Amino acid sequence: DEDDKRARKELEEALANLPAPQFEYELAVPEDVTMEEADEDERAGMVMTVKDKADEDAEELERLRKEAERLYEEQSSVMKRSDLPRPKGGANMLNRLQISVMVDAEKKDKEAQVLDAAEKLIHEEMATLINHDAHSHPILPDKSDPVVAGAMSDKGGKKDKRNKKRKQQQLMEEIPEVSLDYFPEESLESAKRMLDEELKGIIQEKRDFLSTTQGFYYENDADVLNAAVEQTLQASCESASGVSFSMDKVASGWKQADKKSCDDTVTTLRAEYAALQGATKSLTKACAKLEHKLHIQTGGYTTRSTSLIDSSLHSFAELQHSRIEQSVYTKLRAHETKGVVLRTERLQEEVERLEEAEMDKQRKYGELMHEKNRLLLRINSQGKKKNPSPS
């Protein structure tokens, strides 16, 4: 205890010897600037402003949006329209285009076997654009299409997956990497104006042709285009009416049909049936897979829904039973109410009848008692006469 007291005392003395704290602070405050000096600095451009972080983010988003719009405008019209089909491209794309045009030219005119220089240039430019778009923006399978989804959902092993991946890489390697020529904006605008003028000339030719053949003059350009499209579709349908399609190994593809023979029609219908059957199988697989996924995803909800439906049906059955019982007991109550009234009336009548009978019997009883007393008095009087008392 003494050691603790001595240590506490030494500590107090040591703390007492410490210097007293001084709560003094020195602050560096800039000199006050007058309004005139601030206006002069602002006019001279000496005032430095810091942008807000939200403003910087908004400017960055606007820059990225403009860059995306610029890249989008640089794409071809086919890339801008996702509803158009796209060819896969390849090194022999130009040869395929030329062969297809040569076949068409051979069908139309057998003497036209060679394409002119303008058609060759157009086909070269077309092949370049197709290969550029196919290399820059590869064609991805449309999984929203049930047929494509069903074909992709075929269950295979790792070997099949590796083969598909290898084929995809081979297709990408077959597409040549091409570069497009740079065209200034002035050239593009000039080309657009030339195309617009050419389109106006074509529309005017179609308008004159339709007015000559149909005897009706179309004022609006849209009406002229619609009428031309209708005639094109009609001509296409008429030309396709004599064509049949076959999937036989001997002669596969489109060919001219013989109107007198039914074999071509049967072959076309068989090919259509095979295509529909394949699409049906793909749809069935896709639907089965989707149903399985939904069953796994919503299995708990399905069980819960089933139990709720069962309980709801049970409650509904009980409610119906209760309603039937209520109806039965309501009818019984109505019958009992009528029966109570009738029984009450009958009991009242019976009570009144009993009361009348009792009153009648009471009256008879009173008369009999009166007769009894009268007879007793008579007997007593006669007995006194026969036995007179001695005087």
GROMACS .gro file of C-alpha atoms in nm:
model
  391
    1ASP     CA    1   0.000   0.000   0.000
    2GLU     CA    2   0.280   0.238   0.085
    3ASP     CA    3   0.454   0.159  -0.247
    4ASP     CA    4   0.136   0.233  -0.438
    5LYS     CA    5   0.091   0.564  -0.261
    6ARG     CA    6   0.455   0.661  -0.327
    7ALA     CA    7   0.425   0.571  -0.699
    8ARG     CA    8   0.102   0.769  -0.732
    9LYS     CA    9   0.263   1.069  -0.563
   10GLU     CA   10   0.567   1.056  -0.795
   11LEU     CA   11   0.338   1.039  -1.095
   12GLU     CA   12   0.143   1.343  -0.977
   13GLU     CA   13   0.464   1.539  -0.924
   14ALA     CA   14   0.590   1.444  -1.272
   15LEU     CA   15   0.262   1.554  -1.431
   16ALA     CA   16   0.271   1.879  -1.234
   17ASN     CA   17   0.616   1.960  -1.376
   18LEU     CA   18   0.487   1.937  -1.736
   19PRO     CA   19   0.437   2.273  -1.915
   20ALA     CA   20   0.084   2.402  -1.943
   21PRO     CA   21  -0.077   2.348  -2.290
   22GLN     CA   22  -0.105   2.649  -2.516
   23PHE     CA   23  -0.410   2.646  -2.746
   24GLU     CA   24  -0.273   2.881  -3.009
   25TYR     CA   25  -0.297   2.816  -3.386
   26GLU     CA   26  -0.158   3.006  -3.680
   27LEU     CA   27  -0.376   3.016  -3.994
   28ALA     CA   28  -0.265   3.143  -4.334
   29VAL     CA   29  -0.562   3.327  -4.485
   30PRO     CA   30  -0.533   3.477  -4.833
   31GLU     CA   31  -0.577   3.843  -4.871
   32ASP     CA   32  -0.923   3.965  -4.945
   33VAL     CA   33  -0.981   4.034  -5.314
   34THR     CA   34  -1.213   4.309  -5.419
   35MET     CA   35  -1.484   4.266  -5.681
   36GLU     CA   36  -1.297   4.486  -5.928
   37GLU     CA   37  -0.983   4.273  -5.905
   38ALA     CA   38  -1.188   3.950  -5.945
   39ASP     CA   39  -1.354   4.086  -6.260
   40GLU     CA   40  -1.015   4.185  -6.403
   41ASP     CA   41  -0.872   3.836  -6.334
   42GLU     CA   42  -1.172   3.673  -6.496
   43ARG     CA   43  -1.141   3.892  -6.806
   44ALA     CA   44  -0.771   3.816  -6.825
   45GLY     CA   45  -0.836   3.442  -6.807
   46MET     CA   46  -0.640   3.392  -6.486
   47VAL     CA   47  -0.926   3.217  -6.303
   48MET     CA   48  -0.891   2.836  -6.308
   49THR     CA   49  -1.216   2.637  -6.285
   50VAL     CA   50  -1.241   2.265  -6.210
   51LYS     CA   51  -1.511   2.063  -6.384
   52ASP     CA   52  -1.747   1.852  -6.186
   53LYS     CA   53  -1.698   1.475  -6.205
   54ALA     CA   54  -2.056   1.426  -6.327
   55ASP     CA   55  -1.993   1.673  -6.612
   56GLU     CA   56  -1.675   1.490  -6.707
   57ASP     CA   57  -1.859   1.155  -6.713
   58ALA     CA   58  -2.137   1.305  -6.925
   59GLU     CA   59  -1.883   1.446  -7.172
   60GLU     CA   60  -1.708   1.107  -7.190
   61LEU     CA   61  -2.037   0.931  -7.259
   62GLU     CA   62  -2.122   1.185  -7.528
   63ARG     CA   63  -1.779   1.131  -7.690
   64LEU     CA   64  -1.826   0.754  -7.687
   65ARG     CA   65  -2.176   0.792  -7.835
   66LYS     CA   66  -2.047   1.007  -8.119
   67GLU     CA   67  -1.766   0.760  -8.183
   68ALA     CA   68  -2.017   0.473  -8.196
   69GLU     CA   69  -2.237   0.671  -8.436
   70ARG     CA   70  -1.936   0.740  -8.658
   71LEU     CA   71  -1.841   0.371  -8.665
   72TYR     CA   72  -2.203   0.278  -8.736
   73GLU     CA   73  -2.224   0.521  -9.026
   74GLU     CA   74  -1.906   0.374  -9.173
   75GLN     CA   75  -2.067   0.030  -9.194
   76SER     CA   76  -2.240  -0.094  -9.505
   77SER     CA   77  -2.618  -0.084  -9.543
   78VAL     CA   78  -2.634  -0.463  -9.501
   79MET     CA   79  -2.474  -0.441  -9.158
   80LYS     CA   80  -2.719  -0.168  -9.057
   81ARG     CA   81  -3.015  -0.394  -9.137
   82SER     CA   82  -3.015  -0.706  -8.923
   83ASP     CA   83  -3.316  -0.850  -9.108
   84LEU     CA   84  -3.119  -0.901  -9.430
   85PRO     CA   85  -2.942  -1.234  -9.491
   86ARG     CA   86  -2.564  -1.221  -9.516
   87PRO     CA   87  -2.336  -1.449  -9.718
   88LYS     CA   88  -2.047  -1.611  -9.533
   89GLY     CA   89  -1.783  -1.486  -9.776
   90GLY     CA   90  -1.465  -1.667  -9.872
   91ALA     CA   91  -1.172  -1.662 -10.111
   92ASN     CA   92  -1.385  -1.792 -10.402
   93MET     CA   93  -1.665  -1.540 -10.344
   94LEU     CA   94  -1.593  -1.358 -10.671
   95ASN     CA   95  -1.593  -1.682 -10.869
   96ARG     CA   96  -1.929  -1.781 -10.722
   97LEU     CA   97  -2.080  -1.445 -10.811
   98GLN     CA   98  -1.952  -1.466 -11.167
   99ILE     CA   99  -2.071  -1.827 -11.209
  100SER     CA  100  -2.420  -1.740 -11.085
  101VAL     CA  101  -2.443  -1.446 -11.322
  102MET     CA  102  -2.311  -1.654 -11.610
  103VAL     CA  103  -2.574  -1.920 -11.546
  104ASP     CA  104  -2.846  -1.658 -11.541
  105ALA     CA  105  -2.709  -1.503 -11.858
  106GLU     CA  106  -2.699  -1.844 -12.022
  107LYS     CA  107  -3.063  -1.902 -11.935
  108LYS     CA  108  -3.168  -1.565 -12.070
  109ASP     CA  109  -2.942  -1.539 -12.370
  110LYS     CA  110  -2.703  -1.819 -12.473
  111GLU     CA  111  -2.487  -1.579 -12.673
  112ALA     CA  112  -2.404  -1.365 -12.366
  113GLN     CA  113  -2.127  -1.583 -12.215
  114VAL     CA  114  -1.883  -1.321 -12.096
  115LEU     CA  115  -1.951  -1.039 -11.856
  116ASP     CA  116  -1.855  -0.689 -11.957
  117ALA     CA  117  -1.606  -0.473 -11.767
  118ALA     CA  118  -1.870  -0.289 -11.565
  119GLU     CA  119  -2.024  -0.611 -11.432
  120LYS     CA  120  -1.680  -0.743 -11.340
  121LEU     CA  121  -1.597  -0.428 -11.146
  122ILE     CA  122  -1.933  -0.446 -10.966
  123HIS     CA  123  -1.874  -0.809 -10.873
  124GLU     CA  124  -1.522  -0.739 -10.750
  125GLU     CA  125  -1.649  -0.457 -10.531
  126MET     CA  126  -1.933  -0.676 -10.407
  127ALA     CA  127  -1.695  -0.960 -10.315
  128THR     CA  128  -1.464  -0.713 -10.138
  129LEU     CA  129  -1.751  -0.572  -9.930
  130ILE     CA  130  -1.883  -0.919  -9.843
  131ASN     CA  131  -1.542  -1.045  -9.733
  132HIS     CA  132  -1.473  -0.726  -9.535
  133ASP     CA  133  -1.805  -0.749  -9.349
  134ALA     CA  134  -1.764  -1.123  -9.291
  135HIS     CA  135  -1.413  -1.072  -9.148
  136SER     CA  136  -1.487  -0.759  -8.945
  137HIS     CA  137  -1.829  -0.874  -8.823
  138PRO     CA  138  -1.845  -1.257  -8.825
  139ILE     CA  139  -2.184  -1.415  -8.880
  140LEU     CA  140  -2.315  -1.556  -8.553
  141PRO     CA  141  -2.592  -1.816  -8.541
  142ASP     CA  142  -2.933  -1.674  -8.463
  143LYS     CA  143  -3.032  -1.860  -8.147
  144SER     CA  144  -3.375  -1.696  -8.152
  145ASP     CA  145  -3.458  -1.912  -8.455
  146PRO     CA  146  -3.597  -2.240  -8.316
  147VAL     CA  147  -3.457  -2.440  -8.608
  148VAL     CA  148  -3.106  -2.305  -8.551
  149ALA     CA  149  -3.141  -2.348  -8.174
  150GLY     CA  150  -3.255  -2.708  -8.221
  151ALA     CA  151  -2.962  -2.783  -8.449
  152MET     CA  152  -2.718  -2.630  -8.202
  153SER     CA  153  -2.872  -2.814  -7.907
  154ASP     CA  154  -2.788  -3.159  -8.044
  155LYS     CA  155  -2.614  -3.340  -7.764
  156GLY     CA  156  -2.272  -3.458  -7.868
  157GLY     CA  157  -1.947  -3.541  -7.702
  158LYS     CA  158  -1.635  -3.336  -7.664
  159LYS     CA  159  -1.514  -3.462  -8.000
  160ASP     CA  160  -1.817  -3.313  -8.179
  161LYS     CA  161  -1.764  -2.982  -8.003
  162ARG     CA  162  -1.398  -2.977  -8.105
  163ASN     CA  163  -1.494  -3.056  -8.464
  164LYS     CA  164  -1.747  -2.772  -8.471
  165LYS     CA  165  -1.491  -2.533  -8.326
  166ARG     CA  166  -1.229  -2.646  -8.578
  167LYS     CA  167  -1.474  -2.599  -8.867
  168GLN     CA  168  -1.558  -2.251  -8.743
  169GLN     CA  169  -1.189  -2.160  -8.729
  170GLN     CA  170  -1.137  -2.297  -9.079
  171LEU     CA  171  -1.424  -2.086  -9.211
  172MET     CA  172  -1.278  -1.775  -9.048
  173GLU     CA  173  -0.933  -1.853  -9.195
  174GLU     CA  174  -1.081  -1.896  -9.543
  175ILE     CA  175  -1.218  -1.541  -9.538
  176PRO     CA  176  -0.946  -1.309  -9.672
  177GLU     CA  177  -0.865  -0.993  -9.483
  178VAL     CA  178  -0.930  -0.702  -9.717
  179SER     CA  179  -0.913  -0.328  -9.669
  180LEU     CA  180  -1.160  -0.079  -9.807
  181ASP     CA  181  -1.064   0.238  -9.987
  182TYR     CA  182  -1.118   0.563  -9.803
  183PHE     CA  183  -1.374   0.795  -9.957
  184PRO     CA  184  -1.411   1.152  -9.835
  185GLU     CA  185  -1.747   1.282  -9.725
  186GLU     CA  186  -1.775   1.504 -10.032
  187SER     CA  187  -1.744   1.205 -10.264
  188LEU     CA  188  -2.003   1.009 -10.068
  189GLU     CA  189  -2.247   1.299 -10.074
  190SER     CA  190  -2.193   1.339 -10.448
  191ALA     CA  191  -2.254   0.966 -10.501
  192LYS     CA  192  -2.574   0.985 -10.295
  193ARG     CA  193  -2.699   1.276 -10.504
  194MET     CA  194  -2.622   1.083 -10.823
  195LEU     CA  195  -2.809   0.779 -10.689
  196ASP     CA  196  -3.107   0.996 -10.594
  197GLU     CA  197  -3.115   1.146 -10.943
  198GLU     CA  198  -3.090   0.800 -11.099
  199LEU     CA  199  -3.371   0.676 -10.875
  200LYS     CA  200  -3.590   0.967 -10.979
  201GLY     CA  201  -3.527   0.884 -11.344
  202ILE     CA  202  -3.611   0.517 -11.290
  203ILE     CA  203  -3.931   0.608 -11.103
  204GLN     CA  204  -4.033   0.838 -11.386
  205GLU     CA  205  -3.971   0.560 -11.640
  206LYS     CA  206  -4.180   0.319 -11.429
  207ARG     CA  207  -4.454   0.583 -11.398
  208ASP     CA  208  -4.469   0.628 -11.775
  209PHE     CA  209  -4.463   0.252 -11.831
  210LEU     CA  210  -4.744   0.190 -11.581
  211SER     CA  211  -4.954   0.471 -11.724
  212THR     CA  212  -4.909   0.320 -12.073
  213THR     CA  213  -4.985  -0.042 -11.971
  214GLN     CA  214  -5.246   0.013 -11.700
  215GLY     CA  215  -5.394   0.343 -11.818
  216PHE     CA  216  -5.354   0.501 -11.475
  217TYR     CA  217  -5.107   0.777 -11.383
  218TYR     CA  218  -4.950   0.759 -11.037
  219GLU     CA  219  -4.871   1.093 -10.877
  220ASN     CA  220  -4.672   0.979 -10.572
  221ASP     CA  221  -4.339   0.802 -10.599
  222ALA     CA  222  -4.437   0.558 -10.325
  223ASP     CA  223  -4.740   0.444 -10.528
  224VAL     CA  224  -4.517   0.391 -10.832
  225LEU     CA  225  -4.274   0.177 -10.630
  226ASN     CA  226  -4.556  -0.028 -10.476
  227ALA     CA  227  -4.712  -0.094 -10.818
  228ALA     CA  228  -4.371  -0.193 -10.958
  229VAL     CA  229  -4.310  -0.428 -10.666
  230GLU     CA  230  -4.650  -0.591 -10.719
  231GLN     CA  231  -4.576  -0.650 -11.087
  232THR     CA  232  -4.231  -0.788 -11.000
  233LEU     CA  233  -4.380  -1.029 -10.748
  234GLN     CA  234  -4.644  -1.138 -10.995
  235ALA     CA  235  -4.383  -1.200 -11.265
  236SER     CA  236  -4.166  -1.388 -11.014
  237CYS     CA  237  -4.458  -1.610 -10.913
  238GLU     CA  238  -4.543  -1.679 -11.275
  239SER     CA  239  -4.181  -1.771 -11.354
  240ALA     CA  240  -4.154  -1.987 -11.043
  241SER     CA  241  -4.473  -2.177 -11.123
  242GLY     CA  242  -4.292  -2.384 -11.385
  243VAL     CA  243  -3.990  -2.466 -11.164
  244SER     CA  244  -3.950  -2.768 -10.936
  245PHE     CA  245  -3.701  -2.848 -10.663
  246SER     CA  246  -3.544  -3.188 -10.606
  247MET     CA  247  -3.321  -3.330 -10.333
  248ASP     CA  248  -3.227  -3.645 -10.520
  249LYS     CA  249  -2.859  -3.733 -10.541
  250VAL     CA  250  -2.877  -3.765 -10.918
  251ALA     CA  251  -3.028  -3.423 -10.993
  252SER     CA  252  -3.052  -3.195 -10.692
  253GLY     CA  253  -3.158  -2.831 -10.702
  254TRP     CA  254  -3.399  -2.626 -10.909
  255LYS     CA  255  -3.494  -2.730 -11.260
  256GLN     CA  256  -3.757  -2.660 -11.520
  257ALA     CA  257  -4.069  -2.865 -11.451
  258ASP     CA  258  -4.263  -3.061 -11.709
  259LYS     CA  259  -4.627  -2.950 -11.692
  260LYS     CA  260  -4.753  -3.273 -11.847
  261SER     CA  261  -4.577  -3.497 -11.593
  262CYS     CA  262  -4.660  -3.525 -11.223
  263ASP     CA  263  -4.318  -3.658 -11.124
  264ASP     CA  264  -4.170  -3.311 -11.080
  265THR     CA  265  -4.460  -3.206 -10.859
  266VAL     CA  266  -4.422  -3.518 -10.647
  267THR     CA  267  -4.046  -3.456 -10.620
  268THR     CA  268  -4.103  -3.098 -10.510
  269LEU     CA  269  -4.364  -3.202 -10.253
  270ARG     CA  270  -4.130  -3.474 -10.125
  271ALA     CA  271  -3.849  -3.220 -10.082
  272GLU     CA  272  -4.087  -2.980  -9.908
  273TYR     CA  273  -4.205  -3.259  -9.677
  274ALA     CA  274  -3.845  -3.351  -9.594
  275ALA     CA  275  -3.763  -2.989  -9.513
  276LEU     CA  276  -4.073  -2.954  -9.296
  277GLN     CA  277  -3.996  -3.281  -9.122
  278GLY     CA  278  -3.643  -3.167  -9.041
  279ALA     CA  279  -3.772  -2.833  -8.912
  280THR     CA  280  -4.032  -3.016  -8.701
  281LYS     CA  281  -3.765  -3.236  -8.545
  282SER     CA  282  -3.551  -2.934  -8.467
  283LEU     CA  283  -3.849  -2.753  -8.313
  284THR     CA  284  -3.938  -3.061  -8.110
  285LYS     CA  285  -3.584  -3.086  -7.971
  286ALA     CA  286  -3.575  -2.714  -7.892
  287CYS     CA  287  -3.916  -2.729  -7.720
  288ALA     CA  288  -3.819  -3.039  -7.519
  289LYS     CA  289  -3.497  -2.877  -7.406
  290LEU     CA  290  -3.676  -2.554  -7.314
  291GLU     CA  291  -3.942  -2.750  -7.126
  292HIS     CA  292  -3.673  -2.937  -6.932
  293LYS     CA  293  -3.500  -2.611  -6.841
  294LEU     CA  294  -3.827  -2.454  -6.732
  295HIS     CA  295  -3.909  -2.762  -6.525
  296ILE     CA  296  -3.575  -2.734  -6.346
  297GLN     CA  297  -3.607  -2.359  -6.302
  298THR     CA  298  -3.969  -2.354  -6.191
  299GLY     CA  299  -3.994  -2.696  -6.023
  300GLY     CA  300  -4.053  -2.547  -5.678
  301TYR     CA  301  -4.314  -2.308  -5.810
  302THR     CA  302  -4.487  -2.596  -5.989
  303THR     CA  303  -4.501  -2.802  -5.671
  304ARG     CA  304  -4.624  -2.507  -5.472
  305SER     CA  305  -4.884  -2.429  -5.739
  306THR     CA  306  -5.005  -2.791  -5.738
  307SER     CA  307  -5.045  -2.789  -5.361
  308LEU     CA  308  -5.228  -2.455  -5.372
  309ILE     CA  309  -5.458  -2.584  -5.645
  310ASP     CA  310  -5.535  -2.896  -5.442
  311SER     CA  311  -5.605  -2.692  -5.129
  312SER     CA  312  -5.818  -2.450  -5.332
  313LEU     CA  313  -6.019  -2.740  -5.478
  314HIS     CA  314  -6.063  -2.890  -5.130
  315SER     CA  315  -6.177  -2.555  -4.991
  316PHE     CA  316  -6.412  -2.510  -5.285
  317ALA     CA  317  -6.560  -2.857  -5.226
  318GLU     CA  318  -6.612  -2.774  -4.858
  319LEU     CA  319  -6.770  -2.444  -4.955
  320GLN     CA  320  -7.008  -2.618  -5.195
  321HIS     CA  321  -7.093  -2.874  -4.926
  322SER     CA  322  -7.158  -2.593  -4.679
  323ARG     CA  323  -7.382  -2.417  -4.931
  324ILE     CA  324  -7.578  -2.739  -4.985
  325GLU     CA  325  -7.617  -2.784  -4.610
  326GLN     CA  326  -7.722  -2.421  -4.574
  327SER     CA  327  -7.984  -2.467  -4.846
  328VAL     CA  328  -8.112  -2.787  -4.688
  329TYR     CA  329  -8.131  -2.641  -4.337
  330THR     CA  330  -8.293  -2.325  -4.470
  331LYS     CA  331  -8.568  -2.531  -4.631
  332LEU     CA  332  -8.604  -2.741  -4.314
  333ARG     CA  333  -8.629  -2.421  -4.109
  334ALA     CA  334  -8.903  -2.288  -4.341
  335HIS     CA  335  -9.094  -2.616  -4.311
  336GLU     CA  336  -9.044  -2.625  -3.935
  337THR     CA  337  -9.165  -2.267  -3.904
  338LYS     CA  338  -9.484  -2.352  -4.090
  339GLY     CA  339  -9.522  -2.674  -3.882
  340VAL     CA  340  -9.474  -2.485  -3.554
  341VAL     CA  341  -9.753  -2.245  -3.647
  342LEU     CA  342  -9.986  -2.530  -3.732
  343ARG     CA  343  -9.894  -2.725  -3.416
  344THR     CA  344  -9.941  -2.414  -3.205
  345GLU     CA  345 -10.285  -2.357  -3.351
  346ARG     CA  346 -10.377  -2.721  -3.291
  347LEU     CA  347 -10.251  -2.708  -2.933
  348GLN     CA  348 -10.443  -2.388  -2.870
  349GLU     CA  349 -10.757  -2.547  -3.006
  350GLU     CA  350 -10.697  -2.856  -2.791
  351VAL     CA  351 -10.636  -2.641  -2.482
  352GLU     CA  352 -10.956  -2.448  -2.547
  353ARG     CA  353 -11.144  -2.772  -2.590
  354LEU     CA  354 -10.999  -2.912  -2.267
  355GLU     CA  355 -11.082  -2.590  -2.086
  356GLU     CA  356 -11.441  -2.609  -2.208
  357ALA     CA  357 -11.461  -2.976  -2.108
  358GLU     CA  358 -11.317  -2.896  -1.766
  359MET     CA  359 -11.563  -2.613  -1.715
  360ASP     CA  360 -11.845  -2.843  -1.815
  361LYS     CA  361 -11.724  -3.107  -1.572
  362GLN     CA  362 -11.675  -2.852  -1.296
  363ARG     CA  363 -12.028  -2.734  -1.350
  364LYS     CA  364 -12.157  -3.091  -1.338
  365TYR     CA  365 -11.943  -3.156  -1.030
  366GLY     CA  366 -12.092  -2.849  -0.860
  367GLU     CA  367 -12.443  -2.956  -0.945
  368LEU     CA  368 -12.375  -3.306  -0.813
  369MET     CA  369 -12.229  -3.167  -0.491
  370HIS     CA  370 -12.527  -2.942  -0.454
  371GLU     CA  371 -12.754  -3.239  -0.515
  372LYS     CA  372 -12.555  -3.440  -0.264
  373ASN     CA  373 -12.591  -3.173   0.004
  374ARG     CA  374 -12.958  -3.138  -0.067
  375LEU     CA  375 -13.011  -3.511  -0.034
  376LEU     CA  376 -12.810  -3.520   0.289
  377LEU     CA  377 -13.024  -3.245   0.434
  378ARG     CA  378 -13.339  -3.426   0.330
  379ILE     CA  379 -13.218  -3.747   0.487
  380ASN     CA  380 -13.129  -3.572   0.810
  381SER     CA  381 -13.465  -3.401   0.823
  382GLN     CA  382 -13.654  -3.723   0.768
  383GLY     CA  383 -13.449  -3.898   1.037
  384LYS     CA  384 -13.540  -3.631   1.288
  385LYS     CA  385 -13.906  -3.673   1.210
  386LYS     CA  386 -13.895  -4.045   1.272
  387ASN     CA  387 -13.701  -4.017   1.596
  388PRO     CA  388 -13.824  -3.712   1.776
  389SER     CA  389 -13.609  -3.607   2.065
  390PRO     CA  390 -13.768  -3.640   2.426
  391SER     CA  391 -13.882  -3.315   2.567
   0.00000   0.00000   0.00000
